[in-house]
Coordinates of C-alpha atoms and ligand atoms in Angstrom, one line a residue:
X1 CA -5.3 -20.5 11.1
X2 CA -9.1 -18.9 10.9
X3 CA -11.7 -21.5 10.5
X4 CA -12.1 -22.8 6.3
X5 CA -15.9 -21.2 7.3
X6 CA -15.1 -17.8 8.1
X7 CA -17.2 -15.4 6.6
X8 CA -15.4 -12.4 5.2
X9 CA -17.5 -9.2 4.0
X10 CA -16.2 -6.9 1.0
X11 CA -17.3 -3.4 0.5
X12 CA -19.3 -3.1 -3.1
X13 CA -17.5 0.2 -3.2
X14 CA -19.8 2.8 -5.4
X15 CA -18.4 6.4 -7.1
X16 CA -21.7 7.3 -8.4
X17 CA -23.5 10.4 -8.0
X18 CA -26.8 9.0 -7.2
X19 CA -26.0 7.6 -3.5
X20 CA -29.3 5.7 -2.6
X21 CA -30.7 6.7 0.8
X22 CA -29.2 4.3 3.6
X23 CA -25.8 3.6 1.4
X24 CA -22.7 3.7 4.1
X25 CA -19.4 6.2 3.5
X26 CA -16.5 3.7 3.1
X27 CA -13.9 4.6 5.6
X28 CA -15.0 8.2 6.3
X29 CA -13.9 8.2 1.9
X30 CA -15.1 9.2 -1.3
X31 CA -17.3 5.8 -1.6
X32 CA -20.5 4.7 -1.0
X33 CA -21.8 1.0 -0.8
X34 CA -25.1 -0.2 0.1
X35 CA -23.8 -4.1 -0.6
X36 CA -21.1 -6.2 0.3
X37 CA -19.8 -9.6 -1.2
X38 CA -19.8 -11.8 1.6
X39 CA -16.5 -14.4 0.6
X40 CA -15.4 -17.5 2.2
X41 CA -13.3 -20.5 1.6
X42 CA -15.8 -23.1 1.2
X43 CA -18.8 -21.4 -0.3
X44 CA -19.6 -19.3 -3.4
X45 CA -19.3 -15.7 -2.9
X46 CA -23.0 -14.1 -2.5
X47 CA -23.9 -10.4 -2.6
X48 CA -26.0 -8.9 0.3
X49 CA -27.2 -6.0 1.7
X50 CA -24.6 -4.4 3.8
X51 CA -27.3 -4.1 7.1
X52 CA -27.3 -7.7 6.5
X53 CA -22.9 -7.8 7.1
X54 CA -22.3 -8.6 11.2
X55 CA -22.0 -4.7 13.2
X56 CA -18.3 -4.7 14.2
X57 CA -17.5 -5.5 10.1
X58 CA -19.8 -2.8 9.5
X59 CA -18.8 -0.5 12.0
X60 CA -15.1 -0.9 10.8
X61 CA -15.9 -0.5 6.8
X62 CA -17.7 2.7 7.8
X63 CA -15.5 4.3 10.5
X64 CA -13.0 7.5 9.6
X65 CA -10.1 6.8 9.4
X66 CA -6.9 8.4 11.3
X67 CA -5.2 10.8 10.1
X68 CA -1.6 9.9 9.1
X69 CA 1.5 11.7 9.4
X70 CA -0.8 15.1 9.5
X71 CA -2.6 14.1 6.6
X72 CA -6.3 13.6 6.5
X73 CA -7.4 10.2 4.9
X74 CA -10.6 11.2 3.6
X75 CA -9.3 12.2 0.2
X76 CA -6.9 10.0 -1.6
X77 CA -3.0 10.7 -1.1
X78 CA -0.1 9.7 -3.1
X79 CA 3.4 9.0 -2.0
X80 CA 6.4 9.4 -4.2
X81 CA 8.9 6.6 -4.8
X82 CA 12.3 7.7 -4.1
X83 CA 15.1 5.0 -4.6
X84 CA 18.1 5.7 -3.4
X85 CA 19.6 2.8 -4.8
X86 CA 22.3 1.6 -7.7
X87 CA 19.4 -1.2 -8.6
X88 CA 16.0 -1.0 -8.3
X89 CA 13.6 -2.3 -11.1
X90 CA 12.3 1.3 -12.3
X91 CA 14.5 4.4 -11.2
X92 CA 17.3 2.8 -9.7
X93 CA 20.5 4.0 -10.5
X94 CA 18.6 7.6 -11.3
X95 CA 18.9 9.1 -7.4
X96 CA 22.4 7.6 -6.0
X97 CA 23.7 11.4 -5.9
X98 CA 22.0 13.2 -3.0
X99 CA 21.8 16.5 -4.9
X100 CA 20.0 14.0 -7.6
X101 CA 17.6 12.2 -5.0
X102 CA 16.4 15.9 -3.4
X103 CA 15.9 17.4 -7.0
X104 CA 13.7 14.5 -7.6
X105 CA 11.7 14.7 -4.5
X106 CA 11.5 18.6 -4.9
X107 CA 10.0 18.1 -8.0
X108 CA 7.5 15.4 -7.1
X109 CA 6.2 17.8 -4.2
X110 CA 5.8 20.2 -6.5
X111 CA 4.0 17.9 -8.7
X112 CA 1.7 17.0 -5.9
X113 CA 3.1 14.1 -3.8
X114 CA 1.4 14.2 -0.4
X115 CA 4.3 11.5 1.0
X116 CA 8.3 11.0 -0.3
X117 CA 8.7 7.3 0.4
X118 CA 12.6 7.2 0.9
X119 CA 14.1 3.6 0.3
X120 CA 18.0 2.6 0.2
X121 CA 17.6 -1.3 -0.7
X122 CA 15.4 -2.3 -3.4
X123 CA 13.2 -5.4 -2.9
X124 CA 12.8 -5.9 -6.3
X125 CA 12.4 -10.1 -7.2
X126 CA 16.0 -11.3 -6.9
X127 CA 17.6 -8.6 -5.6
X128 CA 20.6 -8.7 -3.3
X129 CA 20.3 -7.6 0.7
X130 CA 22.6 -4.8 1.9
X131 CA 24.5 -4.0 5.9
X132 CA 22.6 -1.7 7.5
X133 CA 25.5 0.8 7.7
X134 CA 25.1 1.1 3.3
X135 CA 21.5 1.4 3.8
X136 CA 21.7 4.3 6.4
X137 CA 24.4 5.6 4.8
X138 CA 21.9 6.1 1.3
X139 CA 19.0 7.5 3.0
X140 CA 19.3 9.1 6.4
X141 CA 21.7 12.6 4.6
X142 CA 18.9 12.2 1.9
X143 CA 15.9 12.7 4.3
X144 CA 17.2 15.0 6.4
X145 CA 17.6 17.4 3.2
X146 CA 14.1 16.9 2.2
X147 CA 13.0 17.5 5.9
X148 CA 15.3 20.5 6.1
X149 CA 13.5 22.5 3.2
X150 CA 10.0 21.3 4.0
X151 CA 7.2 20.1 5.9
X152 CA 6.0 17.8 4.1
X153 CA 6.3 13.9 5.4
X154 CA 8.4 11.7 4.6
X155 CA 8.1 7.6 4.7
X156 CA 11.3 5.1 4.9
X157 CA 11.5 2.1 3.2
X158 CA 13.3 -0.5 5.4
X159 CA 13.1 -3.8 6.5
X160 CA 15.3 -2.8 9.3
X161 CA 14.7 -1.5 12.4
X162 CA 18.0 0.3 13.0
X163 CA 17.7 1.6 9.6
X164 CA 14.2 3.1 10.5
X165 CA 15.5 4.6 13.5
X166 CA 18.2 6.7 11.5
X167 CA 15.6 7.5 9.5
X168 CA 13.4 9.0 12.2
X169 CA 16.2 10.7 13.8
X170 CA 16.9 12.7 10.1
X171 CA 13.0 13.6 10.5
X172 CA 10.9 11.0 8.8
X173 CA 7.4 10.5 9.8
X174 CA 6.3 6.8 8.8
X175 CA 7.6 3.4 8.4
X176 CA 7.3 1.6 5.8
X177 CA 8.3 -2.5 6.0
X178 CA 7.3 -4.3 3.3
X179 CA 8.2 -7.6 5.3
X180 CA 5.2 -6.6 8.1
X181 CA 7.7 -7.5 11.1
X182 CA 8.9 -10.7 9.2
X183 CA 12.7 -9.7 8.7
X184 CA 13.5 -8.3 12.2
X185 CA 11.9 -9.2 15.2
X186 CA 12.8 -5.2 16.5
X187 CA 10.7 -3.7 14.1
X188 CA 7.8 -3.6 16.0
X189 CA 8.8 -2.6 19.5
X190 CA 10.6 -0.2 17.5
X191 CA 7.5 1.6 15.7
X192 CA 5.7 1.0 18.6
X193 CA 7.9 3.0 20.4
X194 CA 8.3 5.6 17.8
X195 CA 5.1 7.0 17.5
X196 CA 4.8 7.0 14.1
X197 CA 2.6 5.3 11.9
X198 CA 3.4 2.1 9.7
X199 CA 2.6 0.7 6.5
X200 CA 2.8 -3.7 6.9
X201 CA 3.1 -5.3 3.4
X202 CA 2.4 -8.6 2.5
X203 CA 4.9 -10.7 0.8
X204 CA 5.3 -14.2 0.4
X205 CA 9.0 -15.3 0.5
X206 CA 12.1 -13.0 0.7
X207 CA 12.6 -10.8 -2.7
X208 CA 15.8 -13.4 -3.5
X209 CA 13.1 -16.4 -3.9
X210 CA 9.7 -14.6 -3.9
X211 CA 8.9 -15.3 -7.3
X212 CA 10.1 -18.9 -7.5
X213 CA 6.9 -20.9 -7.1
X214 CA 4.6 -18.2 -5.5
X215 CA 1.3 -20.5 -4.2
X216 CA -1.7 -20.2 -2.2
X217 CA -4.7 -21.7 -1.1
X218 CA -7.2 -18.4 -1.3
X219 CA -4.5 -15.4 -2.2
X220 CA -7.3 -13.1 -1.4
X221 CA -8.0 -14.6 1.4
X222 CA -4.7 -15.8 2.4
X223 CA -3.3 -11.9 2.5
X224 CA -6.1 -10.8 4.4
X225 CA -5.3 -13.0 7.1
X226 CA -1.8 -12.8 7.2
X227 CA -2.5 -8.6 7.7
X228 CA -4.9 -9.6 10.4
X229 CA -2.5 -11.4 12.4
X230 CA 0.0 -8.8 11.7
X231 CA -2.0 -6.4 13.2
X232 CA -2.6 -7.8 15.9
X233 CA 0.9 -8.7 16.4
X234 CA 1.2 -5.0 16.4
X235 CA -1.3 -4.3 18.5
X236 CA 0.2 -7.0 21.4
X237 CA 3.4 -4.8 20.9
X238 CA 1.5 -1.7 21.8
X239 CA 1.0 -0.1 18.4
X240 CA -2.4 0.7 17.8
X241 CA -4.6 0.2 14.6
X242 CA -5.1 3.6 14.0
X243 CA -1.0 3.8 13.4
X244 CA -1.4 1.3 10.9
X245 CA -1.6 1.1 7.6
X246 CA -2.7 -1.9 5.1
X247 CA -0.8 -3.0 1.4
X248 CA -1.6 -6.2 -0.2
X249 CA 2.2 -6.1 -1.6
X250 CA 1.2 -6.6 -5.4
X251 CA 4.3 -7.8 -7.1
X252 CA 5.7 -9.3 -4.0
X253 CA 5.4 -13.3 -4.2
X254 CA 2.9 -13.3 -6.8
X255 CA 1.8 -14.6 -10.3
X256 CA 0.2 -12.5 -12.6
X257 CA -3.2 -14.5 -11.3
X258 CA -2.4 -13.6 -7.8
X259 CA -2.0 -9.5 -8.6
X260 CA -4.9 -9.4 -10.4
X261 CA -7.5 -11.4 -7.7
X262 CA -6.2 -9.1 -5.0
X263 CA -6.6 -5.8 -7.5
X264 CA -10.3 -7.2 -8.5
X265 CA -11.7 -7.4 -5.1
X266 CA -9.1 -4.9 -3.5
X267 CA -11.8 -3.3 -1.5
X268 CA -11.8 -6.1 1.3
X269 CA -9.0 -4.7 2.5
X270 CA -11.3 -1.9 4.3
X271 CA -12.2 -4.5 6.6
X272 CA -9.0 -4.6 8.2
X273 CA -9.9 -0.9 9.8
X274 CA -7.0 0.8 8.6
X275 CA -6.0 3.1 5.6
X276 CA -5.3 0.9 2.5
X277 CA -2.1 1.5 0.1
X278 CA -1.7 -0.1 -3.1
X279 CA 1.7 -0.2 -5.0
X280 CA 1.7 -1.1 -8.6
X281 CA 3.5 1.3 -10.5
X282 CA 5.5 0.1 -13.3
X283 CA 5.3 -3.3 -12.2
X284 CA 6.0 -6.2 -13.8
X285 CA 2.1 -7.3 -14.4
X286 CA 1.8 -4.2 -16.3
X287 CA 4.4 -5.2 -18.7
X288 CA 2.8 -8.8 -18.6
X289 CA -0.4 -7.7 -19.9
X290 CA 0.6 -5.0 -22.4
X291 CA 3.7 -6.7 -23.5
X292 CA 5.6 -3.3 -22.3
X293 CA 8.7 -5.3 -20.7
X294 CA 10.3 -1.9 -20.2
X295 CA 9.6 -0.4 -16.7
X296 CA 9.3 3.0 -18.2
X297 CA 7.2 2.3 -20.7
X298 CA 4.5 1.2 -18.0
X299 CA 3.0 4.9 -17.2
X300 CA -0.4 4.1 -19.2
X301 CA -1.0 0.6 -17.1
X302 CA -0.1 2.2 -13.9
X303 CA -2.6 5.0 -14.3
X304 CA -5.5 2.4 -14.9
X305 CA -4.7 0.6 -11.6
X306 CA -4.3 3.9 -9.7
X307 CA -8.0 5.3 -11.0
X308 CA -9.1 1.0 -10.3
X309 CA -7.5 1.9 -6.6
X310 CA -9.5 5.3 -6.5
X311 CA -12.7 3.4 -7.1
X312 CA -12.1 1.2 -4.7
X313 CA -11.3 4.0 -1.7
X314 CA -7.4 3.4 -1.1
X315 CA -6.3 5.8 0.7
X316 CA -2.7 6.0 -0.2
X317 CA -1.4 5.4 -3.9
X318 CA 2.3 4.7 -4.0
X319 CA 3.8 6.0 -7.4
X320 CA 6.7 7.2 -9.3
X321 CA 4.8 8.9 -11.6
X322 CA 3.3 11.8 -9.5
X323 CA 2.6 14.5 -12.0
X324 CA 0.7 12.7 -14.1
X325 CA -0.7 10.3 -11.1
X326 CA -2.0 13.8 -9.6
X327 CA -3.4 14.8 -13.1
X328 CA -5.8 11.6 -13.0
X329 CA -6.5 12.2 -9.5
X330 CA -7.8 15.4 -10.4
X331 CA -9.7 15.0 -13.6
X332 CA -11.4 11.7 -11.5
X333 CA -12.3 14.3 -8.5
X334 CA -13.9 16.5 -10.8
X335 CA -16.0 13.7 -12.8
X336 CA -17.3 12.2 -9.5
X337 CA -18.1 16.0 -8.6
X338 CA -16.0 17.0 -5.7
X339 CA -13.8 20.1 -6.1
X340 CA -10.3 19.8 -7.2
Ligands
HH2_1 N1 6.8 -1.9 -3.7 C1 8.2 -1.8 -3.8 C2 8.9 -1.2 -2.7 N2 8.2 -0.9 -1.6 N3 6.2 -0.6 -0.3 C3 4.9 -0.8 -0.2 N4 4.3 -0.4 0.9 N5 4.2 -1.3 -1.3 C4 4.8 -1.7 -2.4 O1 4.0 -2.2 -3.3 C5 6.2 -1.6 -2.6 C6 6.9 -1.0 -1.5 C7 8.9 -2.2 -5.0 O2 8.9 -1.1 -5.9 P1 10.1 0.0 -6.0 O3 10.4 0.7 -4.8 O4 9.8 0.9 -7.2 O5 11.4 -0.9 -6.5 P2 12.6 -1.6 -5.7 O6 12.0 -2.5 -4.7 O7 13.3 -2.4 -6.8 O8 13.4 -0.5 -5.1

């Protein structure tokens, strides 16, 4: 447990055209910032100049990052959601039938999706675990279809390292474990081993209970430190940080409260040194706020938090909706000035 005093140092992240002389490129990004909110458990936060921020904070808020899976992470990317399961919250049920799940991931690559992130056991609050046989079974054929007509990467969604390791062998190119190492204790020899880069996702609880009596001391805070110590759990299993990939895991043991401190000062998560994914399409929050209890009807409300992400330099938005993700993207590229 970090000190109560620790002194953490958020990114005032900037889009505007006007970049003051001396303002710092956020993560090699599309952002500027020329402050940072320095944040800590026991005093108000206070705005100061970034020079102001310790070096090593500084020098990770500023430094490129990696690319990932071949794709450069100084432009935003967005990965697909492809659930190739009977019940997830949003599309589940849609892509059981493999001819159905490569149609759909086809047509988001066409529409723009930089990543397919293939997942075969939905994690949705109260769902029900599945054998790792089933979950093989459901996306392994499907990835190695999608790798078979394409070079574009794909990402699996597993808790489980055998299940990741089908996944590699049928061609995918990141991991994506939305218990960061929690579930099984292989998972990170495994992508150490691998190669390929991860995405580590904080949740609180398991997706049977997550949502029971979600509670923390400083969520903000909190998260951060739990994907400190991840990392460097990976980094002790010989996975470097530049194969690693951030997500605050809204929606994942969390109260409509807790989603909404991490989205407001989401930007923190820079500090951590790696690329930063946010996943909030069609979540519940949306609904919460807009009184849309319908995933589907959810498309407006997930836009807004994809174009809050943008502004706040993530890297990699996670999103069923590509086509019309990729239309915002675009028509927020042009009004900050940078081609299509
Ligand atoms: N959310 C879901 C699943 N995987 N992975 C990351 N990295 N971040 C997320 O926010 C995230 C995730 C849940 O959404 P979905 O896949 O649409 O539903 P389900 O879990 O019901 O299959």
């Amino acid at each position: 447990m970090p000190d109560p005093a620790t002194a953490y140092f958020r990114p005032v992240a900037q889009g505007d055209p006007h970049r003051p002389a001396g303002a710092h490129t956020l993560a090699g990004g599309w952002c500027w910032f020329t402050h940072v909110e320095r944040i800590s458990r026991t005093e108000a936060p206070a705005l100061i100049p970034a020079a102001e921020a310790p070096q090593p904070v500084l020098a990770r808020l500023t430094a490129p990052r990696a690319p990932l899976a071949g794709l450069d992470m100084a432009r935003p990317r967005l990965m697909g959601i492809l659930n190739v399961t009977p019940d997830s919250f949003s599309d589940g049920g849609l892509f059981m039938d493999p001819e159905a799940a490569l149609a759909q991931a086809r047509a988001m690559q066409a529409a723009g999706a930089d990543i397919i992130d293939v997942g075969g056991e939905s994690t949705r609050p109260g769902a029900v675990e599945i054998g790792v046989e089933e979950e093989v079974g459901r996306t392994a054929p499907v990835i190695a279809a999608i790798r078979a007509g394409s070079d574009g990467p794909v990402s699996i969604d597993t808790r489980k390292s055998m299940v990741a390791r089908a996944a590699m062998g049928a061609g995918a190119s990141m991991l994506n474990d939305v218990s960061a190492f929690s579930y099984d204790s292989r998972m990170a020899p495994f992508a150490a081993d691998s190669g390929l880069p991860i995405c580590l996702m904080h949740a609180q609880g398991t997706p049977q209970t997550m949502q029971d009596a979600p509670s923390y001391d400083d969520v903000l805070l909190d998260v951060y430190d739990f994907l400190a110590a991840r990392i460097a759990q990976a980094e002790a299993a010989g996975l470097p940080r530049d194969r690693i990939v951030v997500d605050p895991g809204i929606g994942f043991g969390k109260t409509l409260e807790h989603n909404l401190a991490l989205l407001r000062r989401l930007s923190l998560f820079h500090a951590l040194g790696c690329p930063v994914l946010l996943g909030a399409s069609r979540k519940r929050f949306i609904g919460t706020l807009s009184d849309a209890p319908e995933a589907r009807d959810r498309l407006p409300g997930s836009l807004a938090v994809a174009l809050h992400g943008l502004a706040h330099g993530v890297q990699i938005l996670r999103v069923h909706d590509t086509a019309e993700t990729r239309q915002a993207l675009q028509v927020a590229d042009a009004l900050r000035g940078e081609a299509p």
